[in-house]
Coordinates of C-alpha atoms in Angstrom, one line a residue:
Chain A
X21 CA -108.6 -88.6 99.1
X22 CA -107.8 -89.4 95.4
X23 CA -104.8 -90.4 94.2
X24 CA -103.0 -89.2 91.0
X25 CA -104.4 -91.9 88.8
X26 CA -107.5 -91.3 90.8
X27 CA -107.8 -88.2 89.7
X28 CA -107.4 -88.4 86.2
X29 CA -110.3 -90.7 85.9
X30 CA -112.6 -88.8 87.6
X31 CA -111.0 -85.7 85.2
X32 CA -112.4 -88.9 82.2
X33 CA -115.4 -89.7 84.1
X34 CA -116.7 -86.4 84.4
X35 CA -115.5 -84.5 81.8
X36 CA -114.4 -81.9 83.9
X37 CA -111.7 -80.6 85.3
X38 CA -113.0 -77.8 87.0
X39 CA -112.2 -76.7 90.6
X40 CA -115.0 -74.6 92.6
X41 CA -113.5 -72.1 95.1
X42 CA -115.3 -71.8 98.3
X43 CA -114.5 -68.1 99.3
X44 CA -117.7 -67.5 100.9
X45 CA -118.0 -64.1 102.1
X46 CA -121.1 -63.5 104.9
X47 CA -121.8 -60.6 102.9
X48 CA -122.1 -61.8 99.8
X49 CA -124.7 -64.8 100.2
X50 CA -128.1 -64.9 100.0
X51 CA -129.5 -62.6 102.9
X52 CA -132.8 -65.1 103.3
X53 CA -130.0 -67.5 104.3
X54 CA -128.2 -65.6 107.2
X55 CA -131.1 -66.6 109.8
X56 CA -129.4 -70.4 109.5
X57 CA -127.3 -71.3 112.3
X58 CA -124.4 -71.4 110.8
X59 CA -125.2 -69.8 107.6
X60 CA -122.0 -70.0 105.6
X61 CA -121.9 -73.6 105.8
X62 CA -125.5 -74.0 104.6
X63 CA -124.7 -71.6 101.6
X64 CA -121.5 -74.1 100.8
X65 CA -123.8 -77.2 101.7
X66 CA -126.4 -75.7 98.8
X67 CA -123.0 -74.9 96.3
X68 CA -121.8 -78.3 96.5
X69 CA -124.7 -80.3 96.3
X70 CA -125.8 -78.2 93.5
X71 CA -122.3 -79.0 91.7
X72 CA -120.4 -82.5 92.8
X73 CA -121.6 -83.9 89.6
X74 CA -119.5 -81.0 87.4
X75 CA -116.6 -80.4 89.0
X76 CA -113.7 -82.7 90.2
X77 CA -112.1 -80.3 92.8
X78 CA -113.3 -77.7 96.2
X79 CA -111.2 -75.4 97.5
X80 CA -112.4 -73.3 100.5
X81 CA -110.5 -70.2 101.0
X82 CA -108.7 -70.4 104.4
X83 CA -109.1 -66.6 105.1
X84 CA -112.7 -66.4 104.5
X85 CA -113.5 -68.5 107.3
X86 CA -110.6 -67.7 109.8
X87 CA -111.6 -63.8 109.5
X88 CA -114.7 -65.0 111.8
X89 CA -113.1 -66.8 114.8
X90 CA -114.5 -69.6 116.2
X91 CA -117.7 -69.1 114.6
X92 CA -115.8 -69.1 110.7
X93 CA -113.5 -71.6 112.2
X94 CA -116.5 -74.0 112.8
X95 CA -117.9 -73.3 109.0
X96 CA -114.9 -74.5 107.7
X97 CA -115.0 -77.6 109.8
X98 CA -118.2 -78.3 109.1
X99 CA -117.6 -77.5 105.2
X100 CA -114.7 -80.0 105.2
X101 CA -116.5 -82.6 106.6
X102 CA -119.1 -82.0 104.0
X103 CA -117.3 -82.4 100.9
X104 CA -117.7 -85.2 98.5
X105 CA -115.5 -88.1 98.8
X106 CA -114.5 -88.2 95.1
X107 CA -113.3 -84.5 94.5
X108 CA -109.9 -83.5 95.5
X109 CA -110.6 -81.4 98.3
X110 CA -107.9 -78.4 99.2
X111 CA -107.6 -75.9 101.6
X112 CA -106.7 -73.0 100.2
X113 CA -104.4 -71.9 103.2
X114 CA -100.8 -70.5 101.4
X115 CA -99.1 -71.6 104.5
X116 CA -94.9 -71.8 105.0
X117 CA -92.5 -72.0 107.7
X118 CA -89.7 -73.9 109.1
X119 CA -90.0 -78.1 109.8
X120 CA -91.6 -77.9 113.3
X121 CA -94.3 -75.1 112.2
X122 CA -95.0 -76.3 108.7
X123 CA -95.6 -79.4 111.1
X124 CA -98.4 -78.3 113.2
X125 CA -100.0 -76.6 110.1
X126 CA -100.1 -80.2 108.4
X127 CA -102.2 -81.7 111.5
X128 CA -104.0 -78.1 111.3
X129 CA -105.5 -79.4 108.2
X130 CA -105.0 -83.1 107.6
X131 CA -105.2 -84.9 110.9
X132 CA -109.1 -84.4 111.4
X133 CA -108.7 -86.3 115.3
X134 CA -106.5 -83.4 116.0
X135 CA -108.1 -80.5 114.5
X136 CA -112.0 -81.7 113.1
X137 CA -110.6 -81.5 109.2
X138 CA -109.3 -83.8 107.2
X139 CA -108.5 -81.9 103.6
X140 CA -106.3 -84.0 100.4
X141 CA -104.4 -81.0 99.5
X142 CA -102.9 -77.6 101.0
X143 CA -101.5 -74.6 99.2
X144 CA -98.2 -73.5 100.5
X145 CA -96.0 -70.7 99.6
X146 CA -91.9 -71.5 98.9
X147 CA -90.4 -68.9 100.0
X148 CA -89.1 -71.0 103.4
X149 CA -87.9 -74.1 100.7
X150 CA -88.2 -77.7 101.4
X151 CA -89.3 -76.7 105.5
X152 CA -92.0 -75.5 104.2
X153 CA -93.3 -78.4 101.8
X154 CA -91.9 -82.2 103.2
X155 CA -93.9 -81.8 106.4
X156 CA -96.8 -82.3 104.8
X157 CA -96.1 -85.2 102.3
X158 CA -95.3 -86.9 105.7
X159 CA -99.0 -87.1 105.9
X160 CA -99.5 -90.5 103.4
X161 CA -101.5 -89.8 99.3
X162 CA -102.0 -86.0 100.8
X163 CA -100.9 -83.4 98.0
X164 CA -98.8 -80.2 98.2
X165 CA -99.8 -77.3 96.0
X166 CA -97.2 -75.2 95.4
X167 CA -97.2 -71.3 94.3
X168 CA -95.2 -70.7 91.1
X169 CA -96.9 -68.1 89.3
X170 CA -100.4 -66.1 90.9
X171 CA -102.2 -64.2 88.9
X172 CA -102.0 -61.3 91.3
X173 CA -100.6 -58.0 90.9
X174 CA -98.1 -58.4 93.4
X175 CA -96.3 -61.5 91.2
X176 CA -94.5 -59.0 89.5
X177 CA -92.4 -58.0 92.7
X178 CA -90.5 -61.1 92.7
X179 CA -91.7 -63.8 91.3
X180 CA -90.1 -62.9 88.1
X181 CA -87.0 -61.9 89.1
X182 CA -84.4 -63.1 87.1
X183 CA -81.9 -65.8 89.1
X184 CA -79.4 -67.8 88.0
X185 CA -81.8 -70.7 87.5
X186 CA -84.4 -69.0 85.5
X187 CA -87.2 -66.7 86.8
X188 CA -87.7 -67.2 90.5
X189 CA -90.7 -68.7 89.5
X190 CA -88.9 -71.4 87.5
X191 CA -86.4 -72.2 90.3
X192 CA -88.9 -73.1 92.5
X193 CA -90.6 -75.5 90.1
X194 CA -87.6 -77.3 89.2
X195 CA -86.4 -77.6 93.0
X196 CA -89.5 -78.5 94.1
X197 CA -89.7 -81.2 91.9
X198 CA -86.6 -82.9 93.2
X199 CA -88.8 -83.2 96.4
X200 CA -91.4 -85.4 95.5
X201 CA -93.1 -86.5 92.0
X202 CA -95.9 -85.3 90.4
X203 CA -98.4 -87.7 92.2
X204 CA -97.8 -85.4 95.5
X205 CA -97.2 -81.9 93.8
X206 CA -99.0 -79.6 92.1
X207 CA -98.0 -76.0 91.4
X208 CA -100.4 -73.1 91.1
X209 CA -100.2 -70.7 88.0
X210 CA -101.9 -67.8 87.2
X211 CA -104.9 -67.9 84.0
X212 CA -103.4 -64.5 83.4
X213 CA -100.2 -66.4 82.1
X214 CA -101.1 -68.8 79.6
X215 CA -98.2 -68.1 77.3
X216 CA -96.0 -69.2 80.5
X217 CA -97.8 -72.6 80.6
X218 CA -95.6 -73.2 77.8
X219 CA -92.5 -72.4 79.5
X220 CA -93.6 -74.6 82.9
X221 CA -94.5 -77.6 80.5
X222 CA -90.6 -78.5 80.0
X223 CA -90.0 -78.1 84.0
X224 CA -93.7 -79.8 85.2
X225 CA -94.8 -82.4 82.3
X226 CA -97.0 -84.0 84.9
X227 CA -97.3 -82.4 87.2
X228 CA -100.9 -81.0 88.0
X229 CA -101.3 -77.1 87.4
X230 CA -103.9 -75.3 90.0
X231 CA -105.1 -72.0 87.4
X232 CA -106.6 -69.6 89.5
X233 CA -108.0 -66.4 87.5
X234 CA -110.3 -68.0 84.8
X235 CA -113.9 -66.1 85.2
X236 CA -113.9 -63.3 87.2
X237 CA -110.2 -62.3 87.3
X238 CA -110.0 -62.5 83.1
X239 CA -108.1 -64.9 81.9
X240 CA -109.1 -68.0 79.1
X241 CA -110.2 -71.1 79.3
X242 CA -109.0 -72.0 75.7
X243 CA -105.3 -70.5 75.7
X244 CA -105.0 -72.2 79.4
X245 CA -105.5 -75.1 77.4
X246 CA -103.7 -74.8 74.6
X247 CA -100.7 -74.1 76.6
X248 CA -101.1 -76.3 79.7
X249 CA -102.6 -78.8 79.1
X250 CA -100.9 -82.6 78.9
X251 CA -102.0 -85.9 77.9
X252 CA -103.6 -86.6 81.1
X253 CA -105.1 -82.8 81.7
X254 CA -102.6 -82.0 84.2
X255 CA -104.6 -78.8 85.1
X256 CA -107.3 -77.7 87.9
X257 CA -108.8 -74.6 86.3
X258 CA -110.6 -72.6 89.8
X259 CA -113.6 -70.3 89.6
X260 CA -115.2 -69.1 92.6
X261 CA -117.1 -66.1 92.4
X262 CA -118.3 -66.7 88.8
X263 CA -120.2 -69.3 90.2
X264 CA -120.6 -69.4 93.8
X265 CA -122.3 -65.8 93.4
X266 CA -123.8 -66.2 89.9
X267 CA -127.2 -64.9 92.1
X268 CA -128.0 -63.6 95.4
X269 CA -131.1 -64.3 95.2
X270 CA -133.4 -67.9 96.6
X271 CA -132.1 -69.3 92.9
X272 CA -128.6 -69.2 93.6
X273 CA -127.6 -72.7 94.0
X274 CA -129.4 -73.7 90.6
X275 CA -127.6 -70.4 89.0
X276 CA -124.3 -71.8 90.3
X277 CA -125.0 -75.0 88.8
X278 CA -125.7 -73.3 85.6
X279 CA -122.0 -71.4 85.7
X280 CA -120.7 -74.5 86.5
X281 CA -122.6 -76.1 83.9
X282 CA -121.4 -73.4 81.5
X283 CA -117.2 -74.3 82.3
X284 CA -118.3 -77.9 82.2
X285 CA -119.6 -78.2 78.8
X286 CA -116.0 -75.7 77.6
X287 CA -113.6 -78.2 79.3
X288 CA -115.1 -81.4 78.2
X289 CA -114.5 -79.6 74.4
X290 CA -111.1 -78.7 75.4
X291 CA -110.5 -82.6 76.6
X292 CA -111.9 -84.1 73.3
X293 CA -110.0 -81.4 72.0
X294 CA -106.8 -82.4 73.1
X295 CA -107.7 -86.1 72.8
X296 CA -107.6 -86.8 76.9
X297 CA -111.4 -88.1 76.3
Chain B
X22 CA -100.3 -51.1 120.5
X23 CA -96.9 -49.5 120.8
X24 CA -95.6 -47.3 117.8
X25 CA -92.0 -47.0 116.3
X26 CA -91.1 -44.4 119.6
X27 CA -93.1 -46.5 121.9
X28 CA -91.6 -49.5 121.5
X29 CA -88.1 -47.6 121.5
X30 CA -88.8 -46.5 124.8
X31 CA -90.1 -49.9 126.0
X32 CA -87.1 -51.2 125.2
X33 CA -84.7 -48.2 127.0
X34 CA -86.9 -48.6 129.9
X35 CA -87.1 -52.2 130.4
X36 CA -83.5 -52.3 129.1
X37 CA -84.6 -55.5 127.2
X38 CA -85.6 -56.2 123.7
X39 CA -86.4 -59.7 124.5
X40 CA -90.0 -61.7 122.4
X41 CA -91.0 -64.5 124.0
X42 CA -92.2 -66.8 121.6
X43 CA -95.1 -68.8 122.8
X44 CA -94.8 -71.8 120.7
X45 CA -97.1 -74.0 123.6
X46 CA -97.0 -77.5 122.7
X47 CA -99.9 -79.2 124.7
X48 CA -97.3 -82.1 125.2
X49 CA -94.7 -80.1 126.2
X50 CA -96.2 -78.1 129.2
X51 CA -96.0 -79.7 132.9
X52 CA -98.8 -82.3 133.1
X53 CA -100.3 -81.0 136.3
X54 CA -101.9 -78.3 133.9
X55 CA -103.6 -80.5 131.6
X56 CA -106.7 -81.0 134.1
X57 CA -107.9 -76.8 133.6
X58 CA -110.4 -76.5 131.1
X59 CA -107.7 -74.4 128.7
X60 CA -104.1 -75.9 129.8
X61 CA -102.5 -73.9 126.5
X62 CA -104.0 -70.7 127.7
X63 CA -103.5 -71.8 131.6
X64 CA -99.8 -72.1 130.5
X65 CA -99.2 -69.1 128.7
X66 CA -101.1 -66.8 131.4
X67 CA -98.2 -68.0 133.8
X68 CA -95.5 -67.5 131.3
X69 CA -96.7 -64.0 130.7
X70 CA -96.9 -63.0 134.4
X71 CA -93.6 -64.2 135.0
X72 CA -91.6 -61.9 132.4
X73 CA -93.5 -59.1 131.3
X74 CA -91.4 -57.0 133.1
X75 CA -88.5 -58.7 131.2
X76 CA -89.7 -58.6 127.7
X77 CA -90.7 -55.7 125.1
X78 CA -92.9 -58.2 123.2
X79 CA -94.8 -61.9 122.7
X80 CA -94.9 -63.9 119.4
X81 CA -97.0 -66.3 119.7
X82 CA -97.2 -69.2 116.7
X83 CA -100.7 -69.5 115.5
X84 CA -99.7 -72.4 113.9
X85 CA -99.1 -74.7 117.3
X86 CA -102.9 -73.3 118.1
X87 CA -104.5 -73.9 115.0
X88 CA -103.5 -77.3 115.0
X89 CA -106.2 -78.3 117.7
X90 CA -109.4 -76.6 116.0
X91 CA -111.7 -75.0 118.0
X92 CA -110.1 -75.6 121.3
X93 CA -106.5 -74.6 119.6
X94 CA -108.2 -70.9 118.2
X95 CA -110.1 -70.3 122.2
X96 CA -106.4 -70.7 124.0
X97 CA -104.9 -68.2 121.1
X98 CA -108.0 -66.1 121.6
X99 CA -107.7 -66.1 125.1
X100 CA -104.0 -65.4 125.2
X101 CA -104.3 -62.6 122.3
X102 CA -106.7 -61.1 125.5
X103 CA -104.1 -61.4 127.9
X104 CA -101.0 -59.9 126.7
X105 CA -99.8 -56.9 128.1
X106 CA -100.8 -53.3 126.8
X107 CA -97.1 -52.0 127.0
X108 CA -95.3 -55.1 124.8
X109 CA -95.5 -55.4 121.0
X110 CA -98.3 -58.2 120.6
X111 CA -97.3 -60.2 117.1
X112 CA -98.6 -63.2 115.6
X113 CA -96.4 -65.5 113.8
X114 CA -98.6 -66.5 111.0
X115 CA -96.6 -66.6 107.9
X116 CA -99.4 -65.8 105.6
X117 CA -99.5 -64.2 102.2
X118 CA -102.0 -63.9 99.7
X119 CA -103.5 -62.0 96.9
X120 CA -105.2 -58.9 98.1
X121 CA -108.5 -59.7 98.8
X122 CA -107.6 -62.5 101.3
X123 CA -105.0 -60.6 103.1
X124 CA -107.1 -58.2 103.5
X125 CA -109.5 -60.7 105.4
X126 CA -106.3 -62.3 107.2
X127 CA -105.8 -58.7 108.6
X128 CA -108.9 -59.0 110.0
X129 CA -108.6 -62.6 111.2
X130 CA -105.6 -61.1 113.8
X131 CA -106.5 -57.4 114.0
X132 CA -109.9 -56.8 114.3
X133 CA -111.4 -58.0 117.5
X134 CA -115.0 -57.6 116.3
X135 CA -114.7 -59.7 113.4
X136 CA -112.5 -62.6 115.2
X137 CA -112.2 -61.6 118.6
X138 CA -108.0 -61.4 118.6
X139 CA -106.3 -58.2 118.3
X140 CA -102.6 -58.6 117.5
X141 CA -100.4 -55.6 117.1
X142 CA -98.1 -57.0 114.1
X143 CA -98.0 -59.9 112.0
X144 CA -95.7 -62.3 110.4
X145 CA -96.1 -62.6 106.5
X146 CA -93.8 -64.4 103.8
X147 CA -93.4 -62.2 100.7
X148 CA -93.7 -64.7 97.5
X149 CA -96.5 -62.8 96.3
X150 CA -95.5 -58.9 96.5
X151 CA -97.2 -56.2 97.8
X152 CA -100.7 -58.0 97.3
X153 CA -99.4 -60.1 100.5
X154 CA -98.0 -57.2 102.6
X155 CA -100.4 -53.6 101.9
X156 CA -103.8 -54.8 103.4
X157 CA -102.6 -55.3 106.6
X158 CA -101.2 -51.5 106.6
X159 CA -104.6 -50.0 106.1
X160 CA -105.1 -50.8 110.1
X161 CA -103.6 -47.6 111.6
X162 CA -101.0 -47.7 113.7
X163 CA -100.1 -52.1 112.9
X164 CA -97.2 -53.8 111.9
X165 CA -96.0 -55.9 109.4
X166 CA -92.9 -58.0 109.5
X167 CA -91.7 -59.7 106.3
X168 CA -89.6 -62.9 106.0
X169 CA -86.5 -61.7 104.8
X170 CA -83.4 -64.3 105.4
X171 CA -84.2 -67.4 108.0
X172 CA -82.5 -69.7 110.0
X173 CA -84.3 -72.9 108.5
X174 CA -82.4 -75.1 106.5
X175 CA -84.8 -74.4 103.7
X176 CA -83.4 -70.9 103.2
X177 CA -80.6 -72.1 100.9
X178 CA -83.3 -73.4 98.5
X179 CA -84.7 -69.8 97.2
X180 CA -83.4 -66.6 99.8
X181 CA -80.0 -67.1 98.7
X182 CA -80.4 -66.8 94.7
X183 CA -78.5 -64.4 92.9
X184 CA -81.0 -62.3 91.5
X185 CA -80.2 -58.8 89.2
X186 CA -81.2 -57.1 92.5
X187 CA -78.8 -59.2 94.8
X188 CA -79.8 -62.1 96.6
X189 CA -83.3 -62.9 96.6
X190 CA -83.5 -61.6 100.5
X191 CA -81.8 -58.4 99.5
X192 CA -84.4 -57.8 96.7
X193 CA -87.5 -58.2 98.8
X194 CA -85.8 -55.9 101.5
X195 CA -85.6 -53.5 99.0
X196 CA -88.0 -53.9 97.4
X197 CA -90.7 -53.7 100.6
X198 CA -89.0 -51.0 102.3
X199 CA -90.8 -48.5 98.8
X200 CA -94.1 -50.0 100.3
X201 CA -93.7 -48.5 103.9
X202 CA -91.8 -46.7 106.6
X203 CA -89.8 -48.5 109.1
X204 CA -92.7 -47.3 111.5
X205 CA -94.4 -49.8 110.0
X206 CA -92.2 -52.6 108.0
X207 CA -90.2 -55.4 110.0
X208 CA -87.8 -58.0 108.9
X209 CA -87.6 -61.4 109.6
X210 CA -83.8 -62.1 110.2
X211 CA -82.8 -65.5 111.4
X212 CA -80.0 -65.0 114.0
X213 CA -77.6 -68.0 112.7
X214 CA -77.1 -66.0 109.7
X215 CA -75.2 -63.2 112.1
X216 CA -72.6 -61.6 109.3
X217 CA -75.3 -61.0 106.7
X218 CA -76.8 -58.5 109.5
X219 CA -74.1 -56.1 108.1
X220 CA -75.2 -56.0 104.5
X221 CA -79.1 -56.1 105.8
X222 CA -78.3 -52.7 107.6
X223 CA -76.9 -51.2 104.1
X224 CA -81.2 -51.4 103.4
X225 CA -82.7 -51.7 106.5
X226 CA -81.1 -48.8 108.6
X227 CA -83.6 -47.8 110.4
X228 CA -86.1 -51.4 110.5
X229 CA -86.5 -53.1 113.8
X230 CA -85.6 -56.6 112.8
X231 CA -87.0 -59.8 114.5
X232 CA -84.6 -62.6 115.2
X233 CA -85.4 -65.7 115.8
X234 CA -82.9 -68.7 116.4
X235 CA -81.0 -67.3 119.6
X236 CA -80.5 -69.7 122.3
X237 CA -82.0 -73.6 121.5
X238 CA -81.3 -72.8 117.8
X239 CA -77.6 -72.1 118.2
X240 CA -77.0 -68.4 117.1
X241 CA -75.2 -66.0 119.1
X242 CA -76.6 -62.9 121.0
X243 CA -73.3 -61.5 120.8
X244 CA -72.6 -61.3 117.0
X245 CA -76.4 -60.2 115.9
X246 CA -75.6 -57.3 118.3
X247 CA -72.2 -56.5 116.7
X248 CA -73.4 -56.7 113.3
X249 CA -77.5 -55.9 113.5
X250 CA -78.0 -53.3 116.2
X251 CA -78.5 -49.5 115.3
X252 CA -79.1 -46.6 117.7
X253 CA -82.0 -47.5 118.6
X254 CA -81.3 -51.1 119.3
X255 CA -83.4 -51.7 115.9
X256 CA -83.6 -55.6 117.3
X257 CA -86.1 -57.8 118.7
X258 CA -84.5 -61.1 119.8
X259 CA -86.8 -64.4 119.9
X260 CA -86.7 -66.6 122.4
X261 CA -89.1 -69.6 123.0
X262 CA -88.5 -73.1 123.8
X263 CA -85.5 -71.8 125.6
X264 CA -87.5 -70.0 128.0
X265 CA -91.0 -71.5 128.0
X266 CA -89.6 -74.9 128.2
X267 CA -87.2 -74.3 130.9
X268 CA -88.4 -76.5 133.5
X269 CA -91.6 -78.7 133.4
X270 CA -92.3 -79.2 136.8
X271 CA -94.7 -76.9 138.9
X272 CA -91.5 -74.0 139.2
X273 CA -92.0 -73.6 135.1
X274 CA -93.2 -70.1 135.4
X275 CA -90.5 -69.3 137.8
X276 CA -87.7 -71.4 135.6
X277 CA -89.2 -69.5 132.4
X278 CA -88.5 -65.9 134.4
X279 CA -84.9 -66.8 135.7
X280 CA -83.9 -67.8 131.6
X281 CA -85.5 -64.6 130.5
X282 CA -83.7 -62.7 133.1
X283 CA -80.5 -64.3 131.7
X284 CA -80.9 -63.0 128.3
X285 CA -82.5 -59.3 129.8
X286 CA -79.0 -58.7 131.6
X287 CA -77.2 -60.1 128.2
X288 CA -79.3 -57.1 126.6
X289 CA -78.3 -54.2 129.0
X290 CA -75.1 -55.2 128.8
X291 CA -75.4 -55.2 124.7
X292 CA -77.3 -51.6 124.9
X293 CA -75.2 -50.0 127.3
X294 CA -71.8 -51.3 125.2
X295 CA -73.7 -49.9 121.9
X296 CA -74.5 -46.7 124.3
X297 CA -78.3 -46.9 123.1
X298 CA -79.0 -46.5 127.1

């Protein structure tokens, strides 16, 4: 579990502020690996040793696991209790519902006596308000990530309607920020939005920002940066297939390493850059 | 799996349109349970046989599973086996996500292959547009119901914002019903919220809508009728702790039956007044 300030140093330490998404899909890994016993896990195993050192953030993909019962339910486990002490380690779950539900989810995924994992952060979705969010920060240093702005094609439905506080989006920055402070809450924005970054800076100054959609899904590094960045980082920039299936073949963990190597090298520019380093 | 005119006829025939939500708290349930090797399951299999005739569908909340791991996904696995044929089989999962992992939610809770559970509908929030609600549609013949306005506190923080398309639960009403019929789309209506049924039925005419918050919530059975039914009832009315909580002595199942039977002769009343029967 790291802590806001925790964080930021290993951002310094490591030069790096780069967040690798574990949405491992059975039939996308290596298939020399699929005789293992539980082959997912061995294929994240493999990913993250190959990559602790380069990265300050994991974040498996709920779905991908949950889509295979008991048997993806155990690779998650197993995943969780895997991960490196000193990342920030989400699950990437986009749960919300009311106080008693939001509840159960919060054991679900940070009370490992209950469920097996023990995760620092969830993603949750607003739509339910504060039910869906204070449940969690019940849980003591855990971290609520927020969705604001995804780089999907479905944000356009309503996530930029306009409301008498702003773009939906922006409402639910500002009110959610009333809840807790920026060393429990991050929000998640969309690569495919840099100019926004701009826009979120005045609502979020320190708050973390969560940027899905560098890498495969298109968006830049550099304009992320220019727009969303703050004197401490304040962003998690995600890529998951770019790296977790750079190969599929026996070299994919060192090509992995070499993607990650790749974003790495970019960021720790972009932190000297912005004079963070 | 029961279509649009299947479930209508369920709910003429069993003159009911009573959900049982299965919300089965491990701590909650009588203790002489807690010695069989699945108590959750044990719990619910006794539930079930003691108002399917009274019911037209089970909900129950994957979240109050999910929250003991591996032993928490086998009691929803088994129940997801047990339900009934003839009721509407819907899993309260709240989830929502980009494309590609909605698409592998839908088959976390609708293909049996993949996860072993086989729900009939599912319970998404719509923050992130279509991306979060057209995967699950690709699975002939399953629902999808869609948070619209609910009875949490929290709802004041975002579903009441005036947006240029009304408030933010009108929008997504409107906005989801252009994505699929009302043999396919449901809304989430939360039953406290009893004159807004009026305006909901301006967009929804012809959408069953699932209400939760009748009974230990505080909303009336009465007033959703007035305001929310349509000629084909058009309503599926939760009720959980209510029922499954009714007594937790060994006459649960039997306590559970006589509270469902309450609210079934409630309903026949309500359908007979509305002359849907």
């Amino acid at each position: 579990m790291l802590s806001h300030q925790q964080l930021i140093s290993q951002i310094k330490q490591k030069k790096s502020f780069l967040c690798v998404g574990l949405d491992t899909d059975i039939n996308k890994i290596p298939a020399f690996l699929r005789d293992h016993e539980d082959p997912i896990f061995e294929f994240n195993k493999r990913i993250i040793d190959a990559t602790a050192d380069l990265c300050v953030a994991y974040k498996p993909n709920s779905a991908f696991y949950e889509a295979y019962g008991i048997k993806g339910l155990q690779s998650l486990i197993n995943t969780c209790n895997y991960l490196p002490k000193d990342t920030l380690n989400i699950i990437d779950a986009k749960r919300g519902d009311i106080g008693n539900t939001s509840d159960k989810y919060a054991r679900t995924f940070f009370d490992k006596a209950s469920s097996g994992m023990d995760f620092d952060a969830i993603t949750v979705t607003p739509y339910m308000g504060n039910d869906s969010v204070t449940p969690y920060l019940a849980y003591e240093g855990k971290w609520v990530i927020i969705l604001a702005l995804t780089s999907s094609v479905g944000s356009k439905d309503f996530q930029y309607l306009d409301t008498n506080d702003g773009h939906l989006y922006e409402a639910v920055i500002k009110k959610a920020n009333t809840w807790a402070g920026a060393d429990r809450l991050m929000f998640v924005v969309g690569a495919t939005k840099s100019t926004e970054f701009t826009n979120i800076r005045q609502y979020a100054p320190d708050n973390f920002l969560l940027v899905p959609g560098v890498g495969a899904q298109g968006g830049s590094l550099e304009e992320v940066c220019k727009y969303g960045m703050n004197k401490d980082c304040g962003l998690l920039v995600n890529a998951s297939r770019s790296i977790i299936y750079a190969s599929n073949g026996e070299d994919f963990a060192e090509a992995a390493r070499a993607e990650a190597l790749k974003l790495q090298q970019q960021m720790a520019e972009e932190l000297e850059k912005a004079g963070v380093i």
